PDB file of C-alpha atoms and ligand atoms in Angstrom:
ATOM      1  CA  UNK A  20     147.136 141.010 127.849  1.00 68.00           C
ATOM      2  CA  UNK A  21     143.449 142.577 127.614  1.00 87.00           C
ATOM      3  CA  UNK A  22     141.068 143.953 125.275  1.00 95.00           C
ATOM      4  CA  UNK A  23     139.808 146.565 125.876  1.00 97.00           C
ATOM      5  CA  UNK A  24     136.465 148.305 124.501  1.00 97.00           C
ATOM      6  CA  UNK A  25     136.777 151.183 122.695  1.00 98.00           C
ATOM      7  CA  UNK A  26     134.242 153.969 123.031  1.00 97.00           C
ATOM      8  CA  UNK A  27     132.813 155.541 120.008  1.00 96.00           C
ATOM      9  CA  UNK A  28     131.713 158.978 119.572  1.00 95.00           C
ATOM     10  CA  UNK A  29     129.673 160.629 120.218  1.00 94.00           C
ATOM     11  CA  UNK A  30     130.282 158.984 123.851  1.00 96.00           C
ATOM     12  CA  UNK A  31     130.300 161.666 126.163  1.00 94.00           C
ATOM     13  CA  UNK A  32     133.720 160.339 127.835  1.00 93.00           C
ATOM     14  CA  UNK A  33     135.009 161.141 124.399  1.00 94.00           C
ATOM     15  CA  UNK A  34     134.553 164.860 124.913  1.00 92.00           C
ATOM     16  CA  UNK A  35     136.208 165.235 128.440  1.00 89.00           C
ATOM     17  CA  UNK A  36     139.682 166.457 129.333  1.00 93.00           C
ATOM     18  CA  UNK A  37     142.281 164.056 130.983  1.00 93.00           C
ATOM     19  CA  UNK A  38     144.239 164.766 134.121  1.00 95.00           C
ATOM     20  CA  UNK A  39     147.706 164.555 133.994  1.00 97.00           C
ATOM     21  CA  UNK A  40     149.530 160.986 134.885  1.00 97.00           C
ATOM     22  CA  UNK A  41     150.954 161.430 139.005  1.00 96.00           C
ATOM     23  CA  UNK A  42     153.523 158.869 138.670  1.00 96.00           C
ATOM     24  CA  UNK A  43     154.514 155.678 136.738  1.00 97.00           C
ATOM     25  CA  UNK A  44     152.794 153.432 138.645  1.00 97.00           C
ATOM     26  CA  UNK A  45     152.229 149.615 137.883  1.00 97.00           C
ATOM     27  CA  UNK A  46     148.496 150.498 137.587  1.00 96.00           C
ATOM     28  CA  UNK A  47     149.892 153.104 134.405  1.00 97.00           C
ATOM     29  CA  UNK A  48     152.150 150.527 132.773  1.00 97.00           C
ATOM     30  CA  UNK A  49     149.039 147.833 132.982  1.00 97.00           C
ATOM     31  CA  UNK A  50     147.040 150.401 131.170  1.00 97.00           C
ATOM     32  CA  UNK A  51     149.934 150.805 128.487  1.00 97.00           C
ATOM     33  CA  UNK A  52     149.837 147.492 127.965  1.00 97.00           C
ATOM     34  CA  UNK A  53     146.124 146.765 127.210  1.00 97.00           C
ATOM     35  CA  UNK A  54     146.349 150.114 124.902  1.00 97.00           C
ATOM     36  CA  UNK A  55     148.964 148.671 122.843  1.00 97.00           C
ATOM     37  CA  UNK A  56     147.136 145.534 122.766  1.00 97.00           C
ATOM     38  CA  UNK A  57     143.805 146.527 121.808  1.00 98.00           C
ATOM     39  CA  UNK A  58     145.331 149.456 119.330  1.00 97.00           C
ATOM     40  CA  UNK A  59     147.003 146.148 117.741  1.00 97.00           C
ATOM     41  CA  UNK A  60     143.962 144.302 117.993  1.00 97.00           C
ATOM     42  CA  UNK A  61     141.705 146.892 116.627  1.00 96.00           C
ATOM     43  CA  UNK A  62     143.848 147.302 113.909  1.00 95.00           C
ATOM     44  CA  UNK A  63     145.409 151.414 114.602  1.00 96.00           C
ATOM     45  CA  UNK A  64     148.422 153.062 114.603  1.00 96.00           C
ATOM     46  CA  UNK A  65     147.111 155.011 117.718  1.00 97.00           C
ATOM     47  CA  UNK A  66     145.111 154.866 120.607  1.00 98.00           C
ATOM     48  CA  UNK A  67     144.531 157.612 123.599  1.00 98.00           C
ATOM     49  CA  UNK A  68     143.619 156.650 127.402  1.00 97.00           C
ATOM     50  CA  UNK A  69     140.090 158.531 126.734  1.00 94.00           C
ATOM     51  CA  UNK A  70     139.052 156.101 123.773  1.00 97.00           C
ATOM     52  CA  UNK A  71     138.816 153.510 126.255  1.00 96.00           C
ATOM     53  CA  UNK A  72     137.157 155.620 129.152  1.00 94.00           C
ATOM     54  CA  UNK A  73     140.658 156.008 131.261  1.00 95.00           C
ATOM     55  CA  UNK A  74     140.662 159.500 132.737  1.00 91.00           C
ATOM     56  CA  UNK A  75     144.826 159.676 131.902  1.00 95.00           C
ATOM     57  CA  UNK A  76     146.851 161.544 129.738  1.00 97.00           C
ATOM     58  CA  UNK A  77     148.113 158.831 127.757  1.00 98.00           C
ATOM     59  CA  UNK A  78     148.824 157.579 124.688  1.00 98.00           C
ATOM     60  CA  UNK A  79     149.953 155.078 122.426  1.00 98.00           C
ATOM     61  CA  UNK A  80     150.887 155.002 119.097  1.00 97.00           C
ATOM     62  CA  UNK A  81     153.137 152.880 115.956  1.00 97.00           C
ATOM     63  CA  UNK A  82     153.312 154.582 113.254  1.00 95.00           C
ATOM     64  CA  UNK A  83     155.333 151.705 111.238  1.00 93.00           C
ATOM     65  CA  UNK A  84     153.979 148.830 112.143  1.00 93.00           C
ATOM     66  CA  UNK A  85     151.513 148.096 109.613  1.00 90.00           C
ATOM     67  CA  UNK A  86     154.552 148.654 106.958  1.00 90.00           C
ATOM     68  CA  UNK A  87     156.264 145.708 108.958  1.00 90.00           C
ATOM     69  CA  UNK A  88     158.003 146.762 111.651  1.00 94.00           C
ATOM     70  CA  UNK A  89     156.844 147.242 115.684  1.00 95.00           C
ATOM     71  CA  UNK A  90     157.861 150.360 117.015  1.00 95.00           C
ATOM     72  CA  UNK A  91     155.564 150.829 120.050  1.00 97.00           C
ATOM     73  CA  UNK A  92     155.824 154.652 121.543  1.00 97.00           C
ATOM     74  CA  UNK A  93     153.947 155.381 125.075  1.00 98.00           C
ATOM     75  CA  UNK A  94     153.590 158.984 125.448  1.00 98.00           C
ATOM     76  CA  UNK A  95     152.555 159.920 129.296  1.00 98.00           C
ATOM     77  CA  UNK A  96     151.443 163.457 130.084  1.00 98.00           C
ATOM     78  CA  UNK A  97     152.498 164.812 125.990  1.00 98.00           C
ATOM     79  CA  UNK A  98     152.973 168.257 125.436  1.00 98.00           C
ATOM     80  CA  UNK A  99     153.681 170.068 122.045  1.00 98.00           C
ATOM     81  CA  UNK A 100     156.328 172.874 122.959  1.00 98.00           C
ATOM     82  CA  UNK A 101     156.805 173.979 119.162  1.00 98.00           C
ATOM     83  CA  UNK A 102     155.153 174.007 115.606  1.00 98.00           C
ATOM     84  CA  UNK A 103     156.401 173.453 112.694  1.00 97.00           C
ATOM     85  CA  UNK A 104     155.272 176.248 110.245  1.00 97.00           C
ATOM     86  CA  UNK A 105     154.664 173.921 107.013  1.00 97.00           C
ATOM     87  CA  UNK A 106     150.599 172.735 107.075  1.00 97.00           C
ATOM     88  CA  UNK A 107     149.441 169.632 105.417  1.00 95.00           C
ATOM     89  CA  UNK A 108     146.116 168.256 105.587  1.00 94.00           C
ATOM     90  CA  UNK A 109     145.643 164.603 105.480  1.00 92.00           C
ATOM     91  CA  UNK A 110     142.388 162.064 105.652  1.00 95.00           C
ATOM     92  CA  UNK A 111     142.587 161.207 108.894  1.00 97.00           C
ATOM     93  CA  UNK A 112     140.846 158.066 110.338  1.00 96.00           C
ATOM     94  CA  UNK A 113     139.785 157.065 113.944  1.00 97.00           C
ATOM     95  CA  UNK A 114     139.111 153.916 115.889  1.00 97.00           C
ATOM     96  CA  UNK A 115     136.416 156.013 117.877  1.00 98.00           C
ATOM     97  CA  UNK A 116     134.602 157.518 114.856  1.00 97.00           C
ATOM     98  CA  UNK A 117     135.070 154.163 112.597  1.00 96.00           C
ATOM     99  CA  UNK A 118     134.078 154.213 108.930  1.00 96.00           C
ATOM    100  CA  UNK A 119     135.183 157.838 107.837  1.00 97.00           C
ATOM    101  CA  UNK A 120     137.658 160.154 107.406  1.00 97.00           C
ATOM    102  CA  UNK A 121     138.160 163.967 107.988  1.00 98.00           C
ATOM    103  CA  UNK A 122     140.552 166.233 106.432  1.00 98.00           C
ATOM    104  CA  UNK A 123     142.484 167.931 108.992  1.00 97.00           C
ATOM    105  CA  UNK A 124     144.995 170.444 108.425  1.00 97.00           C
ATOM    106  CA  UNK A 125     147.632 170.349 110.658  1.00 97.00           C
ATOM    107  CA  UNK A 126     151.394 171.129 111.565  1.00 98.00           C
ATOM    108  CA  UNK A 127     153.905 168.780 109.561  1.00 97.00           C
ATOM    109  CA  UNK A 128     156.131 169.147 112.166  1.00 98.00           C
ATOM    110  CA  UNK A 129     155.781 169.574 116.167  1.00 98.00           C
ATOM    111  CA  UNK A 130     158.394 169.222 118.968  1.00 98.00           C
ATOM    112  CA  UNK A 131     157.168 167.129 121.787  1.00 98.00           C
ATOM    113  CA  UNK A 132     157.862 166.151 125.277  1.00 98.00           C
ATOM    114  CA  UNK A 133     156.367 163.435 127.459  1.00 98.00           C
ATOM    115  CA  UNK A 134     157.316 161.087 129.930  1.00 98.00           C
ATOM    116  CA  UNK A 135     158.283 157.090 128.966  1.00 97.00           C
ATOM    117  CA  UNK A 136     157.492 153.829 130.891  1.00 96.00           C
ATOM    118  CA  UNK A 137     160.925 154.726 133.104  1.00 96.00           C
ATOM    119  CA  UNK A 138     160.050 158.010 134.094  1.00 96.00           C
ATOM    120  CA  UNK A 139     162.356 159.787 131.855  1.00 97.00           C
ATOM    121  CA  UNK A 140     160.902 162.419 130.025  1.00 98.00           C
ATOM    122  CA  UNK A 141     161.507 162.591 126.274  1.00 98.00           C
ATOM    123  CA  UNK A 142     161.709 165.417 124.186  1.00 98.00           C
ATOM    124  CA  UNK A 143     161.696 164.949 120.154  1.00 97.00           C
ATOM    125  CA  UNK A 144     160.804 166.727 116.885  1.00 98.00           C
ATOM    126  CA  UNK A 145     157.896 164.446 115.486  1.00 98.00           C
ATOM    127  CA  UNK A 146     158.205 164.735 111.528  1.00 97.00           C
ATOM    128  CA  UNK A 147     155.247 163.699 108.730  1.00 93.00           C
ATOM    129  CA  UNK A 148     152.870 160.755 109.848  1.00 93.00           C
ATOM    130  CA  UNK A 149     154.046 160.726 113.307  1.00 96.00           C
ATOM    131  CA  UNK A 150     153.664 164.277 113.822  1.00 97.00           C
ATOM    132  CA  UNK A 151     150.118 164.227 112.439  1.00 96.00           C
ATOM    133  CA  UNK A 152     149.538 160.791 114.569  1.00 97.00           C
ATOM    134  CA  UNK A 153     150.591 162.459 117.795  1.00 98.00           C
ATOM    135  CA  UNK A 154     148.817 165.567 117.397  1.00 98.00           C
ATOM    136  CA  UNK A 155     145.650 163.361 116.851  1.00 98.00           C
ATOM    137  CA  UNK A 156     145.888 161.408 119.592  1.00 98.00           C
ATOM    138  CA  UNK A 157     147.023 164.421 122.030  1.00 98.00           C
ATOM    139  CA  UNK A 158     143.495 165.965 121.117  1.00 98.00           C
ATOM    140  CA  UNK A 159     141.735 163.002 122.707  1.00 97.00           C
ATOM    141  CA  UNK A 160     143.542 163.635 125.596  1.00 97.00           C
ATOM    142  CA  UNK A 161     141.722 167.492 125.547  1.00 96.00           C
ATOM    143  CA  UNK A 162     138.369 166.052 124.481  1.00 95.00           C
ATOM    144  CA  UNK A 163     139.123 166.805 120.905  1.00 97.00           C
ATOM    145  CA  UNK A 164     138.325 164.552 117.738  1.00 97.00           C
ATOM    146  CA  UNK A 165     139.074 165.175 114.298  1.00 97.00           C
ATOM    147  CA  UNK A 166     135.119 166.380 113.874  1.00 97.00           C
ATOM    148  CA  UNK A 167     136.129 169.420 115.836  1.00 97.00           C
ATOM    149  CA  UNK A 168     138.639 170.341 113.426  1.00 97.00           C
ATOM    150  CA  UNK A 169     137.048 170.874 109.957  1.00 97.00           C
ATOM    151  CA  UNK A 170     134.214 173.016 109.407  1.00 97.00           C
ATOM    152  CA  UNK A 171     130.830 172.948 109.325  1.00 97.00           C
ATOM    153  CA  UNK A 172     130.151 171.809 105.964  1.00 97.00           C
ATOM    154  CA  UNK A 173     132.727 168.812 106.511  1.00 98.00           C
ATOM    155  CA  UNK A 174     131.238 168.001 109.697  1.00 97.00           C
ATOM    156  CA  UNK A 175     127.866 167.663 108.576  1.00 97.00           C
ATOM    157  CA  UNK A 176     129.026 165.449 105.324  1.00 97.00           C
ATOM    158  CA  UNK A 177     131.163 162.929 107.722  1.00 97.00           C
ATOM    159  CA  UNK A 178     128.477 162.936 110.051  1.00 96.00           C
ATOM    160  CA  UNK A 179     125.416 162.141 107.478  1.00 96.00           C
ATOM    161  CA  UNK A 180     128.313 159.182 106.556  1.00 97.00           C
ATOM    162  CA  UNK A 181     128.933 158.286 109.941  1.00 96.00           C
ATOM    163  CA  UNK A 182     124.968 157.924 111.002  1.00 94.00           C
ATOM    164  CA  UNK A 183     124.168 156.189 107.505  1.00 95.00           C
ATOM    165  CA  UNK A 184     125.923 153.082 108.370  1.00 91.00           C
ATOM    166  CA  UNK A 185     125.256 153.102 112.197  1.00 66.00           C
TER     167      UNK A 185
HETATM  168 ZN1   ZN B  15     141.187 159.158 117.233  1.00 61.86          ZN
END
């Protein structure tokens, strides 16, 4: 098990898009491993490859564990094939841009596929927190953060937040 650092925005590794994952290679189910730990550690309920500088398209996420119960998903090269048509907007946190929220309006429902830690891809119609969880965390993966997805007069109120207490 390892720690590892995660980057906060605006760090320009933030803001780049990750490559897909070539193969599950020991190196890949390390990196799922110290992802899981530090998204544990840190305390989240997600965590993308690009939040801790890995060029991968990877992510982790546990939507129920702070309610009790582990149940650790690794999502390797995630793709949304489908949206649900229903919109909700929630205050989302992030471990990268710690100490506020933004309201993003999203999809309640999206049908994804991704590969596991056994090679076998997955395919599964996310539903309500772990929709909105896995939509956040597959932005990371394209450079996006929840800043990017409100408008202008949001951004500038979370940012004046976000700088206040830096
Ligand atoms: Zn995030």
């Amino acid at each position: 098990m390892s720690l590892r650092e995660i980057l906060t925005w605006p760090h320009p590794l933030l803001q780049a898009v990750c490559p897909p994952v070539e193969a599950v290679t020991p190196e890949v189910l390390a990196l799922a491993e110290d992802m899981l730990d530090t998204m544990y550690a840190a305390p989240g309920r997600g965590l993308a490859a690009r939040q801790i500088g890995e060029l991968a398209r990877l992510f982790v996420m546990d939507v129920t564990w702070k309610d009790g119960e582990r149940s650790p998903v690794v999502c390797i090269n995630p793709d949304i094939l489908e949206r649900g048509e229903e919109l909700a907007s929630m205050g989302e946190g992030c471990l990268s841009i710690p100490g506020v929220t933004a309201q993003v309006e999203r999809p309640t429902s999206v049908r994804m596929v991704w590969t596991d830690l056994d090679g076998v891809v997955q395919e599964q119609w996310l539903t309500g927190f772990a929709a909105l969880c896995a939509q956040h965390e597959l932005d990371h993966l394209d450079g996006i953060v929840t800043l990017d997805r409100v408008d202008d007069a949001q951004r500038s109120t979370i940012l004046d937040a976000y700088e206040a207490q830096v």
